[in-house]
PDB file of C-alpha atoms and ligand atoms in Angstrom:
ATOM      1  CA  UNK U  69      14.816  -3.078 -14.766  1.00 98.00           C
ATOM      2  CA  UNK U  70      12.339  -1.605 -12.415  1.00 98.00           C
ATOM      3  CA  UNK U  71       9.066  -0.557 -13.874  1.00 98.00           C
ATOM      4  CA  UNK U  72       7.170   1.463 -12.304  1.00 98.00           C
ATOM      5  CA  UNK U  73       3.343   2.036 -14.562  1.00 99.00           C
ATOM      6  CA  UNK U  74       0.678   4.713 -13.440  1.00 99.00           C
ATOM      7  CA  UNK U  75      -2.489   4.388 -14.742  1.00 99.00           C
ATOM      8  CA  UNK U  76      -5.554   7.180 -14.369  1.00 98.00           C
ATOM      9  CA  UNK U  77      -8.368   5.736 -15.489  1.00 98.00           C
ATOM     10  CA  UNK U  78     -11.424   4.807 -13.302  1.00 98.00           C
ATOM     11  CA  UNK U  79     -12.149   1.881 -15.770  1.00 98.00           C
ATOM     12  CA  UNK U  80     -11.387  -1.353 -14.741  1.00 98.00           C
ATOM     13  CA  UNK U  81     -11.901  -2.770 -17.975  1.00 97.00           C
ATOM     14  CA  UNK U  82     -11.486   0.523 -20.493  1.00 98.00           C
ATOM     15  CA  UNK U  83      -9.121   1.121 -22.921  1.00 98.00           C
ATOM     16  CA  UNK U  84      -5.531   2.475 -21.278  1.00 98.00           C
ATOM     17  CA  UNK U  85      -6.438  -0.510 -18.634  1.00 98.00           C
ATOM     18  CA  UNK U  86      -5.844  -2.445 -21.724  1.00 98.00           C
ATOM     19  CA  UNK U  87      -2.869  -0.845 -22.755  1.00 98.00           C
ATOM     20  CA  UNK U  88      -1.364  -1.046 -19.640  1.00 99.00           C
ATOM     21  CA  UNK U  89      -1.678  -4.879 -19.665  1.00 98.00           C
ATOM     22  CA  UNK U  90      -0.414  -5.393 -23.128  1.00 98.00           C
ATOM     23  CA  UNK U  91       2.224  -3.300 -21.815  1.00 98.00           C
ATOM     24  CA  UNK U  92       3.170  -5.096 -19.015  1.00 98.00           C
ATOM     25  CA  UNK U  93       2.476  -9.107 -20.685  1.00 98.00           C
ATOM     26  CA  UNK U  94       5.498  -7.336 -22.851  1.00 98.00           C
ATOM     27  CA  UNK U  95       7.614  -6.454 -20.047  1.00 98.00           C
ATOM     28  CA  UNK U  96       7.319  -9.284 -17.995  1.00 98.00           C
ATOM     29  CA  UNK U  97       7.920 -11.161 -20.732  1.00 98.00           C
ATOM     30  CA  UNK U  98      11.689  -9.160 -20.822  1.00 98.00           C
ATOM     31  CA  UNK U  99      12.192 -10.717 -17.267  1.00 98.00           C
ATOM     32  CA  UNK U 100      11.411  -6.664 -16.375  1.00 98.00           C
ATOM     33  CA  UNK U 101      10.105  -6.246 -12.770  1.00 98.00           C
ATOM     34  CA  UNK U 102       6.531  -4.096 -12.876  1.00 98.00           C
ATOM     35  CA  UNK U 103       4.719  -2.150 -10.308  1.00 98.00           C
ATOM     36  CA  UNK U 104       1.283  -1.022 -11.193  1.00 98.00           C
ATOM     37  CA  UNK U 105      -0.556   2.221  -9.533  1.00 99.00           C
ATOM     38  CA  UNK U 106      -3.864   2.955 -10.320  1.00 98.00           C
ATOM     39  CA  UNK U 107      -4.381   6.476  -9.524  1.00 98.00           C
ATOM     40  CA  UNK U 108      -8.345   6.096  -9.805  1.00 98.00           C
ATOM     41  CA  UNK U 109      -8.190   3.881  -6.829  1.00 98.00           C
ATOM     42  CA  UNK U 110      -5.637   4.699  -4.764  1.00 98.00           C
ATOM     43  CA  UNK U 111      -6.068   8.149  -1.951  1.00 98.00           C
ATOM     44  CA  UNK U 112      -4.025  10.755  -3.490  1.00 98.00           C
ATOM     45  CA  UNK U 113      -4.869  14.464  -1.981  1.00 98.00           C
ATOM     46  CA  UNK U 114      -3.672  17.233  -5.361  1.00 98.00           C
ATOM     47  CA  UNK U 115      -1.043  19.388  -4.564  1.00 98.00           C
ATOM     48  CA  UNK U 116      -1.995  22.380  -2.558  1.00 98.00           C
ATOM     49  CA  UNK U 117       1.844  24.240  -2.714  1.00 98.00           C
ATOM     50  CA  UNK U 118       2.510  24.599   0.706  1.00 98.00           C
ATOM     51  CA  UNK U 119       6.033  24.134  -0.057  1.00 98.00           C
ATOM     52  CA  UNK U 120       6.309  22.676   3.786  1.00 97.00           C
ATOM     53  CA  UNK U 121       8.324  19.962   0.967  1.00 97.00           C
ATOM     54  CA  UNK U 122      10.286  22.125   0.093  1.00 96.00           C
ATOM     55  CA  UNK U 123      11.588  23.715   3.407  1.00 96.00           C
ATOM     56  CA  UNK U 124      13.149  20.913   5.128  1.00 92.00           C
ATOM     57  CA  UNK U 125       9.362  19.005   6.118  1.00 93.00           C
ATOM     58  CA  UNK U 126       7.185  16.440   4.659  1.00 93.00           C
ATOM     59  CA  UNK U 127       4.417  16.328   2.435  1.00 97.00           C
ATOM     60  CA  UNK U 128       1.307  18.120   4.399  1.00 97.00           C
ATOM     61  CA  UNK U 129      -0.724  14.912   3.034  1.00 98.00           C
ATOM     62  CA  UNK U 130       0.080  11.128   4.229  1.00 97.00           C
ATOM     63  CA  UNK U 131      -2.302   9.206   1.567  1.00 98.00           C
ATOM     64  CA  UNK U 132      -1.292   6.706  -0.699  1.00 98.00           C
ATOM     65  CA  UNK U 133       1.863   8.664  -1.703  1.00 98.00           C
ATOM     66  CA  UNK U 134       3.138   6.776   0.615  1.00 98.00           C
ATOM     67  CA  UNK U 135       2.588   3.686  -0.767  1.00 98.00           C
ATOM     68  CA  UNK U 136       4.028   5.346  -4.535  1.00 98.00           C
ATOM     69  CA  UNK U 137       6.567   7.053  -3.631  1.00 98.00           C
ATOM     70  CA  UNK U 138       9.105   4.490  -2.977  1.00 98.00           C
ATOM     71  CA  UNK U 139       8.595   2.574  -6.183  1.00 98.00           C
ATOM     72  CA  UNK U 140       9.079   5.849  -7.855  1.00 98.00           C
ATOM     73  CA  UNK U 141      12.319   6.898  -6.767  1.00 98.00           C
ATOM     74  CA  UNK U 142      13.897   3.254  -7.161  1.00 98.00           C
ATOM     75  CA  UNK U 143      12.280   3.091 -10.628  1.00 98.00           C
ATOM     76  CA  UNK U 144      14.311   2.791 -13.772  1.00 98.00           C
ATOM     77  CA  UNK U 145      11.456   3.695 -16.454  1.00 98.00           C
ATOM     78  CA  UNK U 146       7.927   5.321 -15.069  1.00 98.00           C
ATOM     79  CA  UNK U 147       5.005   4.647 -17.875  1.00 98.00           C
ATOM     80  CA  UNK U 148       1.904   7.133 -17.648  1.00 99.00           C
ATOM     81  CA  UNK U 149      -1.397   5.659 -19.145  1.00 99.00           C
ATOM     82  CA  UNK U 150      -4.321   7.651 -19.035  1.00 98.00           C
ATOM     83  CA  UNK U 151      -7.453   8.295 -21.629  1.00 98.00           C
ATOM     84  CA  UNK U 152      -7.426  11.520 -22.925  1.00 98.00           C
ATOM     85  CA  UNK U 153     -10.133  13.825 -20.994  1.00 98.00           C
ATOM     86  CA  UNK U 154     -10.656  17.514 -22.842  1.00 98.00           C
ATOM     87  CA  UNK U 155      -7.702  17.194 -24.637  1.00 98.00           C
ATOM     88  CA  UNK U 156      -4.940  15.986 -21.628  1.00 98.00           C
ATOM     89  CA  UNK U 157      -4.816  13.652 -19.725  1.00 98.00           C
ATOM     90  CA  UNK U 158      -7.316  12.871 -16.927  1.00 98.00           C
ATOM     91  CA  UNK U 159      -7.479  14.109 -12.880  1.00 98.00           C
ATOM     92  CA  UNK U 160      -6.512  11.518 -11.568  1.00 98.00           C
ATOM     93  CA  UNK U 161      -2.954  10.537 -13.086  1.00 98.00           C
ATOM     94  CA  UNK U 162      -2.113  14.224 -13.169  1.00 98.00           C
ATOM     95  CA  UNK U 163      -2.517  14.699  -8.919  1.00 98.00           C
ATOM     96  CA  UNK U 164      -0.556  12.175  -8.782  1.00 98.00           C
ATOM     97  CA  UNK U 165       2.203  13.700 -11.115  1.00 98.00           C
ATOM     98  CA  UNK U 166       1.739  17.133  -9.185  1.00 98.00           C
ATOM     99  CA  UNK U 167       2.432  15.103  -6.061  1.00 98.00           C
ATOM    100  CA  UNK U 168       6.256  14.443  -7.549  1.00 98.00           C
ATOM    101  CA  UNK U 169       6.929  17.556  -6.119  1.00 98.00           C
ATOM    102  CA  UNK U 170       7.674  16.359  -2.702  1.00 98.00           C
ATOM    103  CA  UNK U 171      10.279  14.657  -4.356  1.00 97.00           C
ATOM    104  CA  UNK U 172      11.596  16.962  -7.066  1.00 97.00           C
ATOM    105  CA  UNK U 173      15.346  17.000  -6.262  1.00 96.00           C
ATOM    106  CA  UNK U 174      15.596  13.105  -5.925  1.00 97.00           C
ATOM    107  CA  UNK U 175      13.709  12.856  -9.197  1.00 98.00           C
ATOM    108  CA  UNK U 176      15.620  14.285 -11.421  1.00 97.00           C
ATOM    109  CA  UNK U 177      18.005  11.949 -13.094  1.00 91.00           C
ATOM    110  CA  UNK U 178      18.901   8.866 -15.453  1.00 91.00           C
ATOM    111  CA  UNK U 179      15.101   7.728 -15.563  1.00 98.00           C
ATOM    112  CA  UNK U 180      13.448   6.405 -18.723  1.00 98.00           C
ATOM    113  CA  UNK U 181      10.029   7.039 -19.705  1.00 98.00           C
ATOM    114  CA  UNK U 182       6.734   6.451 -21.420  1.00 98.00           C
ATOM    115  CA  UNK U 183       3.542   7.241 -22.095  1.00 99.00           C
ATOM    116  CA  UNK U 184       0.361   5.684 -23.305  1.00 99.00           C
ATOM    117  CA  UNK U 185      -2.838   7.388 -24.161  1.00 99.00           C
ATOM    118  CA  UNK U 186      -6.294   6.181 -25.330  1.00 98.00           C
ATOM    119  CA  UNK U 187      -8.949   8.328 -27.249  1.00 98.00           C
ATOM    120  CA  UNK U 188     -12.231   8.967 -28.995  1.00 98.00           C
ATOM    121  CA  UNK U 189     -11.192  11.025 -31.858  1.00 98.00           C
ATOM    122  CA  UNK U 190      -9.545  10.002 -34.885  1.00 98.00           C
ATOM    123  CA  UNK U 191      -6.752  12.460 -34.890  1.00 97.00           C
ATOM    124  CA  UNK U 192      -3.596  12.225 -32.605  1.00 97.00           C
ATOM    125  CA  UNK U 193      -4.179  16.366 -32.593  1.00 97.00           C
ATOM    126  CA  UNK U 194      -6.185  15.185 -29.372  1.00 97.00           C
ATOM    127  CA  UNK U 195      -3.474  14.409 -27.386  1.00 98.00           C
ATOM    128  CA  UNK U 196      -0.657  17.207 -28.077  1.00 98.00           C
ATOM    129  CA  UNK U 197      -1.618  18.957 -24.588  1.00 98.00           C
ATOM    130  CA  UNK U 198      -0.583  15.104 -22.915  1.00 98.00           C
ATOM    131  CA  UNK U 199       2.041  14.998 -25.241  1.00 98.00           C
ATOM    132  CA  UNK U 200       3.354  18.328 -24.480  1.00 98.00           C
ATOM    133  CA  UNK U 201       3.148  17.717 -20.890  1.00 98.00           C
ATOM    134  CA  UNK U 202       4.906  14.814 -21.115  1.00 98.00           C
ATOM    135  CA  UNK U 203       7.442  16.236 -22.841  1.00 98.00           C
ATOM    136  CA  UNK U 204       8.333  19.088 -21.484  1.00 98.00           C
ATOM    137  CA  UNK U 205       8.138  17.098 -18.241  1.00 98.00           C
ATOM    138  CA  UNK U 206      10.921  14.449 -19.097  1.00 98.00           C
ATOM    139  CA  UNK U 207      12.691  17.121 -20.357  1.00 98.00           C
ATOM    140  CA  UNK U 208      12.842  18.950 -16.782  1.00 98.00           C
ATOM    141  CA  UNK U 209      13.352  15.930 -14.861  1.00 98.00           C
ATOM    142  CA  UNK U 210      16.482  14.814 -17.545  1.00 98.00           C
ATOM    143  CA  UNK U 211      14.155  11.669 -17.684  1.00 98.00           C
ATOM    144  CA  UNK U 212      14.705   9.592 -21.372  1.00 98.00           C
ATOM    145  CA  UNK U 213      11.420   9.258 -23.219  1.00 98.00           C
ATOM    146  CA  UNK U 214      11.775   5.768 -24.634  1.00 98.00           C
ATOM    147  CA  UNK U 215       8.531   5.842 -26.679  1.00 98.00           C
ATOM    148  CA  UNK U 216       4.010   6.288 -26.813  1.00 98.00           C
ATOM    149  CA  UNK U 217       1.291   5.050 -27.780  1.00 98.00           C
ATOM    150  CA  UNK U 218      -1.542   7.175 -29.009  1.00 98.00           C
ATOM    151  CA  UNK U 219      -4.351   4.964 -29.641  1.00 98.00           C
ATOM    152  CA  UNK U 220      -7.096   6.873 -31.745  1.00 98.00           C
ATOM    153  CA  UNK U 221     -10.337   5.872 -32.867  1.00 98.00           C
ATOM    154  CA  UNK U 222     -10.236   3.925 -29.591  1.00 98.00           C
ATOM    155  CA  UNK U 223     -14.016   5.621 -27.607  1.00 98.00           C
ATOM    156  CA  UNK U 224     -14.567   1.899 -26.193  1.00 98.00           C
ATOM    157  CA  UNK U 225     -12.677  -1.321 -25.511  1.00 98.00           C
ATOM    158  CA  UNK U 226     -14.542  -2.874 -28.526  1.00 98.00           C
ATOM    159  CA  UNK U 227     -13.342  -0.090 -30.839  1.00 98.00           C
ATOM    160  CA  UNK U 228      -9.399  -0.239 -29.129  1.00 98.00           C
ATOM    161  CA  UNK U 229      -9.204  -4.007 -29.809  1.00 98.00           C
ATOM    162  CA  UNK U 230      -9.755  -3.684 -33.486  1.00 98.00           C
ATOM    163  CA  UNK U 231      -6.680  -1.682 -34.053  1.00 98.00           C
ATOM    164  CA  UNK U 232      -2.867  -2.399 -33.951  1.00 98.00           C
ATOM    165  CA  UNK U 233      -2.408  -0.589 -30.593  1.00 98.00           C
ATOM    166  CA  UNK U 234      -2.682  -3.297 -28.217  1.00 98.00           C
ATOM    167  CA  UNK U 235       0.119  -4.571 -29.977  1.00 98.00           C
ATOM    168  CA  UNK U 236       2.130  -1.668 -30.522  1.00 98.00           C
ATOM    169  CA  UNK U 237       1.772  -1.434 -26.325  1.00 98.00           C
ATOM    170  CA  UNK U 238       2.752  -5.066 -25.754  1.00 98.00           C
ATOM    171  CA  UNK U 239       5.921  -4.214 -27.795  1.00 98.00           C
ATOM    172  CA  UNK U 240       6.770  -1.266 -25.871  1.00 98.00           C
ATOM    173  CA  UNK U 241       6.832  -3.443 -23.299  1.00 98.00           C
ATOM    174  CA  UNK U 242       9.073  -5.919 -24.547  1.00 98.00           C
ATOM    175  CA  UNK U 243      11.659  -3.431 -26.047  1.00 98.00           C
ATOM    176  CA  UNK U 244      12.087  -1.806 -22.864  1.00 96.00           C
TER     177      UNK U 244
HETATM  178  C1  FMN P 469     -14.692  13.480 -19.293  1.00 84.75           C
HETATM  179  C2  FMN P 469     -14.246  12.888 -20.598  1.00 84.75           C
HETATM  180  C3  FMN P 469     -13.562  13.682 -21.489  1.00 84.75           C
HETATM  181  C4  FMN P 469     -13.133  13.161 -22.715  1.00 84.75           C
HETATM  182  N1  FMN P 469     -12.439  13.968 -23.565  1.00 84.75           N
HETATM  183  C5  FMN P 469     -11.994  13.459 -24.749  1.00 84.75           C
HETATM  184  C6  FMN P 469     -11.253  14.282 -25.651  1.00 84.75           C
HETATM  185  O1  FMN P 469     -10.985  15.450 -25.415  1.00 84.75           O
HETATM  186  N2  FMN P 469     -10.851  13.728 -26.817  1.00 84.75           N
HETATM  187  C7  FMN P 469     -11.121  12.430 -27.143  1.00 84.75           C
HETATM  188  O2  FMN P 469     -10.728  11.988 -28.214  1.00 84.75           O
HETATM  189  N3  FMN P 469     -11.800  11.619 -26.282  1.00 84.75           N
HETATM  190  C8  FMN P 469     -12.239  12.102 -25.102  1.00 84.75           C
HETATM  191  N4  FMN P 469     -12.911  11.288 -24.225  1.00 84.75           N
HETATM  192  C9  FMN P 469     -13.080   9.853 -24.546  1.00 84.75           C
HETATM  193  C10 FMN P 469     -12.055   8.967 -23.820  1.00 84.75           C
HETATM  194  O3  FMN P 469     -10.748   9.451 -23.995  1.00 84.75           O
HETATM  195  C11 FMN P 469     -12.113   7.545 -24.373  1.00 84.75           C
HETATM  196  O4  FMN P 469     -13.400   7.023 -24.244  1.00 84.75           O
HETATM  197  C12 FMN P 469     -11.111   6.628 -23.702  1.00 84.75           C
HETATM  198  O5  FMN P 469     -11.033   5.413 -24.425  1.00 84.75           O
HETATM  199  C13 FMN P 469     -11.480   6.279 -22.260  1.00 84.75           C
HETATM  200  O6  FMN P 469     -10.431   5.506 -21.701  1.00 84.75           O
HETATM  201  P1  FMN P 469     -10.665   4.505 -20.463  1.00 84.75           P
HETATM  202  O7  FMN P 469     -11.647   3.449 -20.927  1.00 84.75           O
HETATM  203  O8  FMN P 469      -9.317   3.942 -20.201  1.00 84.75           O
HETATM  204  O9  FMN P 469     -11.173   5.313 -19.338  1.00 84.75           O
HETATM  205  C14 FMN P 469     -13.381  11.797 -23.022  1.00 84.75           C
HETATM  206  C15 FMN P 469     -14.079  10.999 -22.108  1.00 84.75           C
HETATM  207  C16 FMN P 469     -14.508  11.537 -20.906  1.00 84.75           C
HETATM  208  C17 FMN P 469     -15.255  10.654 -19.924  1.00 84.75           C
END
């Protein structure tokens, strides 16, 4: 399968950098074919709802979109990885989600789905907004959520890599 993973953080070396890795040793391992996009990095204007996408033009923005977008649409399973910032997930991964819209019809279909979040706090409370965006976002695009990862106690890399989460990513990878 195609697997396309977007990652948000602006940490080369944090914590959901480390998921995503784990994640992806797993997959690869499964003979799966991965395409990484690191939001952080990468020129992605937010979504100012012009609509000009909607009414027969492009998106007003050529940025790195460009570069995403095809890997998106030919994608069998799209994994979102970002660390939780305020209780969703961070800037950075979400303009790039608002950017789907340029593609909304040709979105919606048999995709699969995950997401994988990293996080001070000790309670997975944290992350019900991320949840419940992802969620309720799967749901709309009739995507399959195929499983998450909510690592807690996990404020640093140091803290992260002495729980089972690493793992439980690298298996979510491998079960795809
Ligand atoms: C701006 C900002 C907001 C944050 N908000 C939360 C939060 O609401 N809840 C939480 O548990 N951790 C919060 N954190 C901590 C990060 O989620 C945590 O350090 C995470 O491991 C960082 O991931 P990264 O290394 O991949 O960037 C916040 C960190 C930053 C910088």
């Amino acid at each position: 399968m195609k697997v396309l993973v977007i990652t948000g953080s602006a940490h080369k070396n944090g914590t959901s950098a480390h998921l995503a890795e784990k994640f992806i040793d797993g997959a690869t391992e499964s003979r799966h074919e991965v395409y990484r996009f690191d939001a952080a990095f990468k020129n992605v204007r937010p979504c100012i709802g012009c609509d000009k996408c909607q009414n027969g033009g492009s998106c007003a923005f050529q940025d790195d979109m460009g570069e995403l977008n095809p890997k998106l649409l030919e994608a069998d399973v799209v994994v979102f990885v970002s660390p939780i910032y305020y209780y969703d997930i961070n800037a950075q991964i979400k303009t790039v989600i608002d950017r789907f819209y340029a593609n909304d019809a040709k979105l919606h279909g048999s995709k699969k789905a995950a997401i994988m979040l990293t996080m001070a706090d000790a309670s997975e409370e944290s992350a019900e907004g991320a949840l419940g965006s992802f969620k309720g976002m799967t749901k709309y695009l009739g995507w399959e959520p195929v499983g998450s990862v909510v690592a807690t106690n996990s404020w640093t890399l140091e803290m992260l890599q002495k729980t089972d989460f690493p793992r439980q990513a690298y298996e979510l990878g491998k079960s795809l």
